[in-house]
mmCIF file with all atom_site columns, C-alpha atoms and ligand atoms in Angstrom:
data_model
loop_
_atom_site.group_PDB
_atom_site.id
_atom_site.type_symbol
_atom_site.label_atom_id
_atom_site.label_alt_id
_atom_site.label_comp_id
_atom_site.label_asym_id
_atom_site.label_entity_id
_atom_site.label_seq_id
_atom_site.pdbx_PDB_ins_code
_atom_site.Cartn_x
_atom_site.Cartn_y
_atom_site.Cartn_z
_atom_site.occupancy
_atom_site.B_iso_or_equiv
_atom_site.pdbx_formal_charge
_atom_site.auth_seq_id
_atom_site.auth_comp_id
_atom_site.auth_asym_id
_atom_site.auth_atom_id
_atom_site.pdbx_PDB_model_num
ATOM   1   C CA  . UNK A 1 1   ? 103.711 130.449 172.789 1.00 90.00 ? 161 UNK A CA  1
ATOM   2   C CA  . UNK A 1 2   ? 103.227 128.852 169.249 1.00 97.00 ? 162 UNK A CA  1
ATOM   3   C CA  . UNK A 1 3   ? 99.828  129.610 167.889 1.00 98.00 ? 163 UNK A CA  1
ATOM   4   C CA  . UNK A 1 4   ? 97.165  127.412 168.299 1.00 98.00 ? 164 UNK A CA  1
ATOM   5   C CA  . UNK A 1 5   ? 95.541  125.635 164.695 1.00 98.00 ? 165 UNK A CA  1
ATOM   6   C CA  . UNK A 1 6   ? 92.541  123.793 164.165 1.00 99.00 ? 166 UNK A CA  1
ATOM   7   C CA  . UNK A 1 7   ? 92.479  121.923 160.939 1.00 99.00 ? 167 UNK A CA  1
ATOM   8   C CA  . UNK A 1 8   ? 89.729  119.518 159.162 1.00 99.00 ? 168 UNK A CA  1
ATOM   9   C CA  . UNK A 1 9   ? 88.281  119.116 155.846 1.00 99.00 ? 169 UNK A CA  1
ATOM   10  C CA  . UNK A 1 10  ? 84.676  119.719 154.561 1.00 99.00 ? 170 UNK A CA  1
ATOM   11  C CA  . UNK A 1 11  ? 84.166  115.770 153.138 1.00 98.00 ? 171 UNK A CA  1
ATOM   12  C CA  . UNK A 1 12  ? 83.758  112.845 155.760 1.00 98.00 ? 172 UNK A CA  1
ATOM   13  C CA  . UNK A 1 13  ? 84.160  110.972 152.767 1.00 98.00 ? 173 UNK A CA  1
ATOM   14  C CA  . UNK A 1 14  ? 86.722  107.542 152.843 1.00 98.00 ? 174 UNK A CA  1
ATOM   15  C CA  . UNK A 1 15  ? 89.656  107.847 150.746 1.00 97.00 ? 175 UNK A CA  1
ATOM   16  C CA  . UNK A 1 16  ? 88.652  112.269 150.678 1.00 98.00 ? 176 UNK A CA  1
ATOM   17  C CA  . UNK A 1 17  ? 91.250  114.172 148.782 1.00 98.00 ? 177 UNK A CA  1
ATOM   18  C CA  . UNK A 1 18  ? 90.394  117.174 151.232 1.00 98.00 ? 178 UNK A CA  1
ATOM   19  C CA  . UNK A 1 19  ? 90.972  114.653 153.942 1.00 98.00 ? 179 UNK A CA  1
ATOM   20  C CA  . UNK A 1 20  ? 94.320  114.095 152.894 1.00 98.00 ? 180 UNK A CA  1
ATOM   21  C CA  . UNK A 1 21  ? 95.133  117.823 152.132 1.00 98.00 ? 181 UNK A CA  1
ATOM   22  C CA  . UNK A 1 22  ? 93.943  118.777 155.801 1.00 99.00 ? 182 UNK A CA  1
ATOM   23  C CA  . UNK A 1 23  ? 96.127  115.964 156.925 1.00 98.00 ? 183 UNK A CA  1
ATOM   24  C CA  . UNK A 1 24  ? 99.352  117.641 154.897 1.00 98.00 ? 184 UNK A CA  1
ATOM   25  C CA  . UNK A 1 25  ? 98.524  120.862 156.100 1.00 98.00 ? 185 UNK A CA  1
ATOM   26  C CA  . UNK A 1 26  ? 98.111  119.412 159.612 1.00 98.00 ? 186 UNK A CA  1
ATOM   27  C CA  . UNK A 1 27  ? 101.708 118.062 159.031 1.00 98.00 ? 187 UNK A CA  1
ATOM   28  C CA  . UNK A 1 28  ? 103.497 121.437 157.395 1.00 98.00 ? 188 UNK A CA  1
ATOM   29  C CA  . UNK A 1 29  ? 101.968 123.098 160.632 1.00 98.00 ? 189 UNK A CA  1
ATOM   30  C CA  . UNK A 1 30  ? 103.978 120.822 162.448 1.00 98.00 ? 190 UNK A CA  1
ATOM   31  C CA  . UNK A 1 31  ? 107.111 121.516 160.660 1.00 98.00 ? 191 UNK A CA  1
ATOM   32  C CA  . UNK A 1 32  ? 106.498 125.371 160.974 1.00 98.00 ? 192 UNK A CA  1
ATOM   33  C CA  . UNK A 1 33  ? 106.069 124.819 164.791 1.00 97.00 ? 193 UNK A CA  1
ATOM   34  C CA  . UNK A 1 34  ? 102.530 125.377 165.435 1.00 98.00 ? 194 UNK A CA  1
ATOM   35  C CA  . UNK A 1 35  ? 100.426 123.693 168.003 1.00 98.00 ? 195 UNK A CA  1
ATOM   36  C CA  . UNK A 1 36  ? 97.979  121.557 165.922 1.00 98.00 ? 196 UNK A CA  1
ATOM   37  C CA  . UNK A 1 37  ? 94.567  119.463 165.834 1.00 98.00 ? 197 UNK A CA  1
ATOM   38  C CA  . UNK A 1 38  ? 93.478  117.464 163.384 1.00 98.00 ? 198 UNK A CA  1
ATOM   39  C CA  . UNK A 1 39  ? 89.636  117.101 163.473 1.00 99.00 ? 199 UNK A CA  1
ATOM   40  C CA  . UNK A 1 40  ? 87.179  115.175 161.339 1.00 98.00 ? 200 UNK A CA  1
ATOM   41  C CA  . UNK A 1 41  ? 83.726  116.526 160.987 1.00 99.00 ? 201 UNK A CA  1
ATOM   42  C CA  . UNK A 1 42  ? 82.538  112.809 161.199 1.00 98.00 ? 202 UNK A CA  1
ATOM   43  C CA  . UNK A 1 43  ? 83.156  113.313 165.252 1.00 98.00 ? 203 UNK A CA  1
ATOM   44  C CA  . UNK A 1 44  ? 80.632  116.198 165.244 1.00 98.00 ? 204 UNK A CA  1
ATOM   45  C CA  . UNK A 1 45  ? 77.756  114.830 163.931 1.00 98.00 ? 205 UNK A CA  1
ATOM   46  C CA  . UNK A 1 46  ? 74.809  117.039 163.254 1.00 98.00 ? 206 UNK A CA  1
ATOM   47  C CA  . UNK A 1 47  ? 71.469  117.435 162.341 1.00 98.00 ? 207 UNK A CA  1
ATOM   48  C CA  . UNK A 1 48  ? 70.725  119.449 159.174 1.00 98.00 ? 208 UNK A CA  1
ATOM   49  C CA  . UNK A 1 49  ? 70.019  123.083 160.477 1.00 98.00 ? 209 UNK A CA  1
ATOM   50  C CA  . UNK A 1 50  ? 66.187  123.510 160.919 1.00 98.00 ? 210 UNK A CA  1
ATOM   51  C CA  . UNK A 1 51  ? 64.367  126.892 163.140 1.00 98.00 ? 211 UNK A CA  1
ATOM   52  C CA  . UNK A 1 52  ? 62.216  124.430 164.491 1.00 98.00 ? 212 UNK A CA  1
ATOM   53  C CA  . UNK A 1 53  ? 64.715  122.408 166.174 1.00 98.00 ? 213 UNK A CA  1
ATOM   54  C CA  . UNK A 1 54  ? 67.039  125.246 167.592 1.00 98.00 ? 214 UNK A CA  1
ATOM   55  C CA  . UNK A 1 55  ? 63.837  127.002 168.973 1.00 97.00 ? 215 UNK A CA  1
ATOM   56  C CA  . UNK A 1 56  ? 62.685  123.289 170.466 1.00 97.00 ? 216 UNK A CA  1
ATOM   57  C CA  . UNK A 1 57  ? 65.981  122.769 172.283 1.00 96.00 ? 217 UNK A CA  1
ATOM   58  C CA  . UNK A 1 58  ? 68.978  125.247 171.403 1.00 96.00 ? 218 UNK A CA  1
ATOM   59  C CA  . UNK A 1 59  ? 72.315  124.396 169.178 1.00 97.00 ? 219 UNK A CA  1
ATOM   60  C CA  . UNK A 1 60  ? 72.939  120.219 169.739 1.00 98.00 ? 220 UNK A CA  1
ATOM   61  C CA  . UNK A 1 61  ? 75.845  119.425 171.849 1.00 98.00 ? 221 UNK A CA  1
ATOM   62  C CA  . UNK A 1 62  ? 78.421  119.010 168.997 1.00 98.00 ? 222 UNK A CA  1
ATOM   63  C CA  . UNK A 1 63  ? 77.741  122.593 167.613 1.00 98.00 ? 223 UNK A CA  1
ATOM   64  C CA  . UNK A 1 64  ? 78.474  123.863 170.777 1.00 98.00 ? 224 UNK A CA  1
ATOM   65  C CA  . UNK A 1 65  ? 81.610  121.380 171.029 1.00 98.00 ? 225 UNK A CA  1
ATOM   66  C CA  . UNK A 1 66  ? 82.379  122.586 167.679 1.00 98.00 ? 226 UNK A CA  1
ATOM   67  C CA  . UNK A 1 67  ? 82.040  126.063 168.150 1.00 98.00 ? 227 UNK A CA  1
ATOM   68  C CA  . UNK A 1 68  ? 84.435  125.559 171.433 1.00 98.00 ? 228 UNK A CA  1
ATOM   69  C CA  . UNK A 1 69  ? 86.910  124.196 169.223 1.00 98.00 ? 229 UNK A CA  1
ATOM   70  C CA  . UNK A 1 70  ? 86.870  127.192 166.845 1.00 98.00 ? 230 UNK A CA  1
ATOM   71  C CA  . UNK A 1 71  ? 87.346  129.254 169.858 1.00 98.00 ? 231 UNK A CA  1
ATOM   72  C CA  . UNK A 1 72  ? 90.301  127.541 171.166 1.00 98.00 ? 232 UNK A CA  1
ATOM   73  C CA  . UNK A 1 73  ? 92.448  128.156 168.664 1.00 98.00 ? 233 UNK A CA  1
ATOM   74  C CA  . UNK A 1 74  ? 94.286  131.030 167.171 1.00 98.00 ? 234 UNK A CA  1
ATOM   75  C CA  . UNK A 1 75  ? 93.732  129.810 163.382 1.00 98.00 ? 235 UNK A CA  1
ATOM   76  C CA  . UNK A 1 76  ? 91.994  127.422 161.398 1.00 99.00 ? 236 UNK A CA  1
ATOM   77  C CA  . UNK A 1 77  ? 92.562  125.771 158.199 1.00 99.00 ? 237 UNK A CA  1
ATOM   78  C CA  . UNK A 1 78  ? 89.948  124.395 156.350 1.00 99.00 ? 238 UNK A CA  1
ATOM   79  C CA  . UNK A 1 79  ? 90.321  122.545 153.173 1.00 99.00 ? 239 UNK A CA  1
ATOM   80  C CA  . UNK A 1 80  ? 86.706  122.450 150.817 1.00 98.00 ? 240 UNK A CA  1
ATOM   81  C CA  . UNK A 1 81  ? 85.981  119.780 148.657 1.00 98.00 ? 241 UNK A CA  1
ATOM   82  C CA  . UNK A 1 82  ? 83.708  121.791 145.789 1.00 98.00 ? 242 UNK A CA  1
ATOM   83  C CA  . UNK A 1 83  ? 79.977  120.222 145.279 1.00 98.00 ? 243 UNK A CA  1
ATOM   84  C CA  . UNK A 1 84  ? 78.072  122.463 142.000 1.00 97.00 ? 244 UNK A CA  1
ATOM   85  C CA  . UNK A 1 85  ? 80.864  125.389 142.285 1.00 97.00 ? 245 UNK A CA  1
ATOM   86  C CA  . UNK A 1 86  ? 80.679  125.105 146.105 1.00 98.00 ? 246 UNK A CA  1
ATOM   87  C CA  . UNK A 1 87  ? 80.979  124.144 149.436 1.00 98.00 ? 247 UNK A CA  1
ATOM   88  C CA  . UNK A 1 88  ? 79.662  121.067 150.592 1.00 98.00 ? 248 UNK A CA  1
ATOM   89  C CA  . UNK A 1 89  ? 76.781  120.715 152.407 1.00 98.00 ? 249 UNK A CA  1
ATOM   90  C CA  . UNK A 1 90  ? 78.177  119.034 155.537 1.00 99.00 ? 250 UNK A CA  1
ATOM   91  C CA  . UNK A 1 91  ? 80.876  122.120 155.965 1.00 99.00 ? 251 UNK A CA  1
ATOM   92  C CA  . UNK A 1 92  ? 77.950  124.646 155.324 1.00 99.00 ? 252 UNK A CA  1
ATOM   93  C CA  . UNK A 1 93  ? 75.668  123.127 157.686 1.00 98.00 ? 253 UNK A CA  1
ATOM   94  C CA  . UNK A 1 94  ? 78.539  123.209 160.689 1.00 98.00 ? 254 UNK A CA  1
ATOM   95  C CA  . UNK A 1 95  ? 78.850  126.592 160.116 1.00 98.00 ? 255 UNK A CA  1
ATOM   96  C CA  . UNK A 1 96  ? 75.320  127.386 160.091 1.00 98.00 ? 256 UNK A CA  1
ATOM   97  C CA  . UNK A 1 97  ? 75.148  125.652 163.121 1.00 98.00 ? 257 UNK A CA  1
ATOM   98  C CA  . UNK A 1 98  ? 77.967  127.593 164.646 1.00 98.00 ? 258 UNK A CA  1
ATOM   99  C CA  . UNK A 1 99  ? 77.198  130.826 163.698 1.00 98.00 ? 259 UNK A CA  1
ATOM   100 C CA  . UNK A 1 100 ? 74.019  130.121 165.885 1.00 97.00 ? 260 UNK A CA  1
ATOM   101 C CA  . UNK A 1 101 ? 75.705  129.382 169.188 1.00 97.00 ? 261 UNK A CA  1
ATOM   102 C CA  . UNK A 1 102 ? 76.247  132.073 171.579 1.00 95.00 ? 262 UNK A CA  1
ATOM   103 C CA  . UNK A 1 103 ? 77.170  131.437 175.352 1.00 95.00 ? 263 UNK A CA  1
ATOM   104 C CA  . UNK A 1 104 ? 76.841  133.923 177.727 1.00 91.00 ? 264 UNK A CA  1
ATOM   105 C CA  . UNK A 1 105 ? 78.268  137.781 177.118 1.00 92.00 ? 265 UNK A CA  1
ATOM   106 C CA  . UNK A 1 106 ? 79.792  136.734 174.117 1.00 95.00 ? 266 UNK A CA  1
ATOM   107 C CA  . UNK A 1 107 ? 78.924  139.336 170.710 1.00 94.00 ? 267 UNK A CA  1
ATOM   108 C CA  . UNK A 1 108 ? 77.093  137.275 168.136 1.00 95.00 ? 268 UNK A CA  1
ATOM   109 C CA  . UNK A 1 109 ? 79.445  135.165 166.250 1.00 97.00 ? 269 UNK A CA  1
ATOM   110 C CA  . UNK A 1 110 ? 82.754  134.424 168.388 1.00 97.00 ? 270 UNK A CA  1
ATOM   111 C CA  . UNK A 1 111 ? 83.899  131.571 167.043 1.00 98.00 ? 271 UNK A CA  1
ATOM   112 C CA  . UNK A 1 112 ? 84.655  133.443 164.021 1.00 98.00 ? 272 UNK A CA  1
ATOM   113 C CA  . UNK A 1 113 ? 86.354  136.445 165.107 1.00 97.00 ? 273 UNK A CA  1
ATOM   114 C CA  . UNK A 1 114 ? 89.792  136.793 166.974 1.00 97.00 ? 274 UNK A CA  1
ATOM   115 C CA  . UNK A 1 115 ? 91.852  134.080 164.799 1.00 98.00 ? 275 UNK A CA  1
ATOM   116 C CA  . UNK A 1 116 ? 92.513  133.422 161.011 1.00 98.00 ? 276 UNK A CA  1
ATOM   117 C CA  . UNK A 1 117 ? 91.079  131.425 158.650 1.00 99.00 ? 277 UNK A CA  1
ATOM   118 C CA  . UNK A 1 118 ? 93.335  129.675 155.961 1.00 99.00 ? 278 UNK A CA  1
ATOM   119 C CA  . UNK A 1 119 ? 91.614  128.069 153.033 1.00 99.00 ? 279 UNK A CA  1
ATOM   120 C CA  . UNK A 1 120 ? 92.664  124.911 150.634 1.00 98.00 ? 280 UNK A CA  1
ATOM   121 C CA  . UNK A 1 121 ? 90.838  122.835 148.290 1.00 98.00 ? 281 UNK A CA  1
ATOM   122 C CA  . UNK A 1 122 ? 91.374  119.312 146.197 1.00 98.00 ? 282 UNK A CA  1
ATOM   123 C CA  . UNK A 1 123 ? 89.523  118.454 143.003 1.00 98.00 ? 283 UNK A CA  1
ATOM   124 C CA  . UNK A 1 124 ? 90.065  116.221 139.947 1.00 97.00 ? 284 UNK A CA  1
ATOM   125 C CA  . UNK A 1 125 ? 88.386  118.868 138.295 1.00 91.00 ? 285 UNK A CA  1
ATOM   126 C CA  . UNK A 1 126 ? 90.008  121.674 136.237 1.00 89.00 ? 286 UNK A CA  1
ATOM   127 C CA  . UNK A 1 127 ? 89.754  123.991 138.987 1.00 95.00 ? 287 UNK A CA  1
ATOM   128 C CA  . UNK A 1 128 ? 90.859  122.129 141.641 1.00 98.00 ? 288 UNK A CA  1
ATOM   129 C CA  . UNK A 1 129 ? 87.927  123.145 143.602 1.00 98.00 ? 289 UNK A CA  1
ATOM   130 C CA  . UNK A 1 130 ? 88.569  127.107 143.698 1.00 98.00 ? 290 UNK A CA  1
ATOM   131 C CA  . UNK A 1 131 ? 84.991  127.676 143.367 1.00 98.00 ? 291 UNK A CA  1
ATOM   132 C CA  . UNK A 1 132 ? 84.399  126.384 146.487 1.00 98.00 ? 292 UNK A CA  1
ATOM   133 C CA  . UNK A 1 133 ? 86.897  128.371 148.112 1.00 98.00 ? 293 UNK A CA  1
ATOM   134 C CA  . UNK A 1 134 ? 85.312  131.449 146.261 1.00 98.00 ? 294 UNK A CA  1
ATOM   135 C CA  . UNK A 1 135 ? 82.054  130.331 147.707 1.00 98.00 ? 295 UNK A CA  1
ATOM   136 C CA  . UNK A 1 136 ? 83.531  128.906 151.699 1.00 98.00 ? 296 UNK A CA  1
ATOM   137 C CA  . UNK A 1 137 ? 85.503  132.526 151.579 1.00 98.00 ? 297 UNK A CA  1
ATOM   138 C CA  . UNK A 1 138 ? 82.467  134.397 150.926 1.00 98.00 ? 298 UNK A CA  1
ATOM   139 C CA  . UNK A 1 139 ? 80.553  132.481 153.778 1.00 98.00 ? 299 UNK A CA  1
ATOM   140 C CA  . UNK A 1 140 ? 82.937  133.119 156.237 1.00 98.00 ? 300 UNK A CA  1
ATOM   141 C CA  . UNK A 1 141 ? 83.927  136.914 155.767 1.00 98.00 ? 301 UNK A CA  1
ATOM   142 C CA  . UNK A 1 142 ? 80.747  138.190 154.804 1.00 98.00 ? 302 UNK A CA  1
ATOM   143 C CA  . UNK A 1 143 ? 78.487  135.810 156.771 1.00 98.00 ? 303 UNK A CA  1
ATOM   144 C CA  . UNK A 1 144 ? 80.813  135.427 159.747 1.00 98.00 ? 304 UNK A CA  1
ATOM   145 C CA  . UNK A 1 145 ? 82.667  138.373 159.917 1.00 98.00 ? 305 UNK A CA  1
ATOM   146 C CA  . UNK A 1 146 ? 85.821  136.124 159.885 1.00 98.00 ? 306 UNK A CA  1
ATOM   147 C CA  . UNK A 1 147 ? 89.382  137.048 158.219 1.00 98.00 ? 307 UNK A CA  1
ATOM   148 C CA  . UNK A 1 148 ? 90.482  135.269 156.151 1.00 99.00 ? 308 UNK A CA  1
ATOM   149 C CA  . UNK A 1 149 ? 93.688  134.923 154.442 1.00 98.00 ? 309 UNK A CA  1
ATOM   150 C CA  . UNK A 1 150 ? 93.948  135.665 150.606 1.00 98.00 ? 310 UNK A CA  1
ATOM   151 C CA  . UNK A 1 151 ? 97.014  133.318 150.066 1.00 98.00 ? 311 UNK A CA  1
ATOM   152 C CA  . UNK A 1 152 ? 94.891  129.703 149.719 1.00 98.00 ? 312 UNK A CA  1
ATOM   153 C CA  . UNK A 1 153 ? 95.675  126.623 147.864 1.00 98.00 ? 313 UNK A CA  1
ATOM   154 C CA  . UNK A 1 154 ? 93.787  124.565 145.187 1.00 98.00 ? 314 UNK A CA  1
ATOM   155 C CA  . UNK A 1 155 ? 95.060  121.051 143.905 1.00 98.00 ? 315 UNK A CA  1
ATOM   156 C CA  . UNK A 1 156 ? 93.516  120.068 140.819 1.00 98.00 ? 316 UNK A CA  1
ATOM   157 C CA  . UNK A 1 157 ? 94.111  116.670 139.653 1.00 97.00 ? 317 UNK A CA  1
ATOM   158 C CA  . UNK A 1 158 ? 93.674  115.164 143.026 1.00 98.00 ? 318 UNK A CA  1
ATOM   159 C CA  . UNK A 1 159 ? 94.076  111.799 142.461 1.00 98.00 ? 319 UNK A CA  1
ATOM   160 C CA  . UNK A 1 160 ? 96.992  111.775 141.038 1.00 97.00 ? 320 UNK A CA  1
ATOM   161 C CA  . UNK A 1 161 ? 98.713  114.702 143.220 1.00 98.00 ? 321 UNK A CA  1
ATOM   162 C CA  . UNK A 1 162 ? 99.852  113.153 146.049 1.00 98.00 ? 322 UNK A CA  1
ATOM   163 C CA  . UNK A 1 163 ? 102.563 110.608 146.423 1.00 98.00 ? 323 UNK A CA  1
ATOM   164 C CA  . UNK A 1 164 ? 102.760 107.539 148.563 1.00 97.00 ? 324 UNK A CA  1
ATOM   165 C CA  . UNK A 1 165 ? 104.253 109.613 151.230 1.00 96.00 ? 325 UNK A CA  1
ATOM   166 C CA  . UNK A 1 166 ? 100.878 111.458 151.215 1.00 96.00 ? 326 UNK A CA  1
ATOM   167 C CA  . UNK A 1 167 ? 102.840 114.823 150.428 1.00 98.00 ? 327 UNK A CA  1
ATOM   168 C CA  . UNK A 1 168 ? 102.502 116.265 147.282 1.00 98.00 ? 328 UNK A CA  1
ATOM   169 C CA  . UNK A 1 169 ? 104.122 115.762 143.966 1.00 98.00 ? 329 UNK A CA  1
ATOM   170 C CA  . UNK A 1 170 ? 103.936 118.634 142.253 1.00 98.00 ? 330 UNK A CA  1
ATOM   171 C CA  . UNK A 1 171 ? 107.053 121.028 143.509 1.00 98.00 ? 331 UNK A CA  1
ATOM   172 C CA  . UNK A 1 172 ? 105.093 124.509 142.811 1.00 98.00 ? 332 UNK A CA  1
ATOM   173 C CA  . UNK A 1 173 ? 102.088 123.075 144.552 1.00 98.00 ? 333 UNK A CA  1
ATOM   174 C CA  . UNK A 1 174 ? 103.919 121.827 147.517 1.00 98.00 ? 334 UNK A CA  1
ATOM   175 C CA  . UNK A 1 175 ? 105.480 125.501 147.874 1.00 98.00 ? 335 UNK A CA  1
ATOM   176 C CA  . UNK A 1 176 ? 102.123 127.503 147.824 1.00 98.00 ? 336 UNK A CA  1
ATOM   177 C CA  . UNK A 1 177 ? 101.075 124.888 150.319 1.00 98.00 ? 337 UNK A CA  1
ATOM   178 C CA  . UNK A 1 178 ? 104.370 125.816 152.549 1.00 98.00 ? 338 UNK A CA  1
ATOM   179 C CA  . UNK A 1 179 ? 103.298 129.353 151.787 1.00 98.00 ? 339 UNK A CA  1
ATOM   180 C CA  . UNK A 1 180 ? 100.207 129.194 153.020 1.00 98.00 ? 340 UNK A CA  1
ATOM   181 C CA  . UNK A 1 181 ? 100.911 127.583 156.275 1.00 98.00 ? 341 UNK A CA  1
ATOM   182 C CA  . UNK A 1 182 ? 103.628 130.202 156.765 1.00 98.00 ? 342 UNK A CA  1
ATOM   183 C CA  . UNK A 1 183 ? 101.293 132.689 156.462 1.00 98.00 ? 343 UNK A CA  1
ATOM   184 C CA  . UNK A 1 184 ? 98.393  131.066 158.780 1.00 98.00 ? 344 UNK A CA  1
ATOM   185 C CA  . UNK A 1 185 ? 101.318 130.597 161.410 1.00 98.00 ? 345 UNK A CA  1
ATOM   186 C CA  . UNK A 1 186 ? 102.660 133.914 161.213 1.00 98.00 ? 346 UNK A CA  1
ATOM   187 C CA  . UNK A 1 187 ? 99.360  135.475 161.333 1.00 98.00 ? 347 UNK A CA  1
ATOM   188 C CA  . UNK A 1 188 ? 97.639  133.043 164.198 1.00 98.00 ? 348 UNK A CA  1
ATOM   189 C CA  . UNK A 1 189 ? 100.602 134.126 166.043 1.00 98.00 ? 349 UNK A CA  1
ATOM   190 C CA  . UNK A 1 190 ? 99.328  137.729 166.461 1.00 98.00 ? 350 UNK A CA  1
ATOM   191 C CA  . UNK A 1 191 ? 96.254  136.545 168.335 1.00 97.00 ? 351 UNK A CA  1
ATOM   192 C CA  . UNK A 1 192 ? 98.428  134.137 170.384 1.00 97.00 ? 352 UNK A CA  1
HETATM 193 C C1  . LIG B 2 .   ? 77.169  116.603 144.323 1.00 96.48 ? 420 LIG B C1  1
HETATM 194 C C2  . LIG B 2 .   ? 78.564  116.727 143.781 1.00 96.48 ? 420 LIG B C2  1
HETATM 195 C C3  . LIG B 2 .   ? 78.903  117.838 143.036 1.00 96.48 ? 420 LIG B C3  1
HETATM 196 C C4  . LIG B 2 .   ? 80.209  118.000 142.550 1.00 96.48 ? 420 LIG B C4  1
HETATM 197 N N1  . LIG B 2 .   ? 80.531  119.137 141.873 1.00 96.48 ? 420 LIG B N1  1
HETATM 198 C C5  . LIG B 2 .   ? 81.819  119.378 141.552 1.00 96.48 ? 420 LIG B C5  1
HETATM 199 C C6  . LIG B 2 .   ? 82.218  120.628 140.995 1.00 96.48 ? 420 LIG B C6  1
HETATM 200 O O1  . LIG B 2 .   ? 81.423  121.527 140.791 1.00 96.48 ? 420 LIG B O1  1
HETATM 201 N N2  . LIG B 2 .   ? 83.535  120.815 140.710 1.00 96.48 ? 420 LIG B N2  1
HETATM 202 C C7  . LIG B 2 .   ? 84.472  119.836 140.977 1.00 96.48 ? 420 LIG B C7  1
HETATM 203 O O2  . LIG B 2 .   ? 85.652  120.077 140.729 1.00 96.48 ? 420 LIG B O2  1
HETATM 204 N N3  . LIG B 2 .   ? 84.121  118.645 141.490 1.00 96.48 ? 420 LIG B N3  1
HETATM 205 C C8  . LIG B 2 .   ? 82.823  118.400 141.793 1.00 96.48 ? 420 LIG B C8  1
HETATM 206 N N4  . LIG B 2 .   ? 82.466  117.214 142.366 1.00 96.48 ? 420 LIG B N4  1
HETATM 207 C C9  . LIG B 2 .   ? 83.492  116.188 142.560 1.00 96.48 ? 420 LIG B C9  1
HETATM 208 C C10 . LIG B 2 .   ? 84.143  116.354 143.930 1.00 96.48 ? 420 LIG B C10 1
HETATM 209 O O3  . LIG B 2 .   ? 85.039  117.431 143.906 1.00 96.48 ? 420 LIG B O3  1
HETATM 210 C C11 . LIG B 2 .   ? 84.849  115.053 144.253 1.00 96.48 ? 420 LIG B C11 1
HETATM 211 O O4  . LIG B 2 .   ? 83.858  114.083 144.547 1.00 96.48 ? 420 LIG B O4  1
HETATM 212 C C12 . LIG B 2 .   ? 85.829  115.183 145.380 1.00 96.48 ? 420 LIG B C12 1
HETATM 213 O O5  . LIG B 2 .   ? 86.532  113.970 145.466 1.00 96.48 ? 420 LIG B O5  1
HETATM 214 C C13 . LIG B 2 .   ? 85.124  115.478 146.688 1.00 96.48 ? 420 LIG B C13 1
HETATM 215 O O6  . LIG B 2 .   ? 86.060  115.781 147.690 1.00 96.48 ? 420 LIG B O6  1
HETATM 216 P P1  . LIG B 2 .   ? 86.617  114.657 148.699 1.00 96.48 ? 420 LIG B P1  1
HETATM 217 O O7  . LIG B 2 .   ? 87.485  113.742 147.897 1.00 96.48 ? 420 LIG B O7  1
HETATM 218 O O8  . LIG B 2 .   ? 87.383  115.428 149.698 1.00 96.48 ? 420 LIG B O8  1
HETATM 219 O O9  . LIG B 2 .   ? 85.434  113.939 149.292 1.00 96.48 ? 420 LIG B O9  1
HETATM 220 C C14 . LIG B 2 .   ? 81.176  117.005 142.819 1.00 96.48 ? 420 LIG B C14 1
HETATM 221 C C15 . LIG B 2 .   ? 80.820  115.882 143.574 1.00 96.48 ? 420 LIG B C15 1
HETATM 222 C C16 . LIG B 2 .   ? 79.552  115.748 144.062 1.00 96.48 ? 420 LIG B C16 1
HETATM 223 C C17 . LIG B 2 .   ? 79.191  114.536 144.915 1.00 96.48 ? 420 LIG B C17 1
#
């Protein structure tokens, strides 16, 4: 059975680099013969996290939908734009939220454990967002518990990266990117 990935980007933004980078990744996951689904964020709207709220009425609907997703699949790639040397606010707050659901006789934080995590990011700026992946890789394997792959993939330049084909110019970039995928596939495959 190919493994199962889950792939979306931390920016709901129009025209997002990381948009277009998930939506690559999405596509060398196809080549490499995984089972793939391309989410945006913007279809799981929620509320900024707040005690009040989740003690009122529980996780909203989407972080539960959300957290479902994570838990159907057997990896996830995630590609962070970086806002102040990290992770956006809008990624950080989904997975706030879904490190707060927990359905019935499952140990605290499912969603995050039994698959692999593969991480990419897409600047203009000279780091090609690598801080946020510092900062996203730190949330999810010391927060979460979650593995997470050390292979990842930064673009810098992002505007000018990609071709009109949407894949990306740059040969040694393109490779790490194949690399990367390789590896989520290969490793996705063991929970499978
Ligand atoms: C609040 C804010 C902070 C930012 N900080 C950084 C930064 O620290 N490093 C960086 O490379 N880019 C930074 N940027 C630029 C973003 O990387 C850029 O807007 C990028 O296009 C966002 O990703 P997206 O295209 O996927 O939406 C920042 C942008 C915003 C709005």
């Amino acid at each position: 059975m190919p493994p199962k990935i889950l792939v979306f980007a931390g920016s709901i933004r129009t025209g997002s680099f990381n948009a277009r980078l998930a939506a690559l990744a999405a596509k060398e996951l196809m080549r490499a013969e995984a089972d793939v689904s391309l989410i945006s964020l913007s279809d799981y709207p929620l509320p900024l996290y707040d005690g009040d709220l989740e003690g009122r009425s529980g996780p909203p609907e989407f972080a539960l939908k959300l957290k479902r997703a994570f838990c159907a699949h057997h990896g996830i790639f995630i590609t962070s734009p970086e806002y102040n040397a990290s992770l956006t606010p809008l990624l950080k707050n989904a997975i706030d939220w879904i490190s707060r659901v927990r359905e019935a006789k499952e140990p605290p934080l499912a969603a995050f454990k039994d698959r692999v995590f593969a991480l990419g990011a897409a600047s203009n700026g000279t780091y090609g967002g690598m801080r946020s992946l510092m900062a996203l890789r730190h949330v999810l394997e010391l927060g979460c518990g979650a593995l997470v792959l050390p292979e990842q993939i930064a673009v810098r330049g992002a505007s000018q990266a990609f071709d009109d084909m949407d894949e990306l110019k740059d040969e040694a970039i393109a490779a790490l990117l194949k690399r990367v995928v390789g590896r989520l596939v290969e490793m996705a495959g063991r929970f499978a």
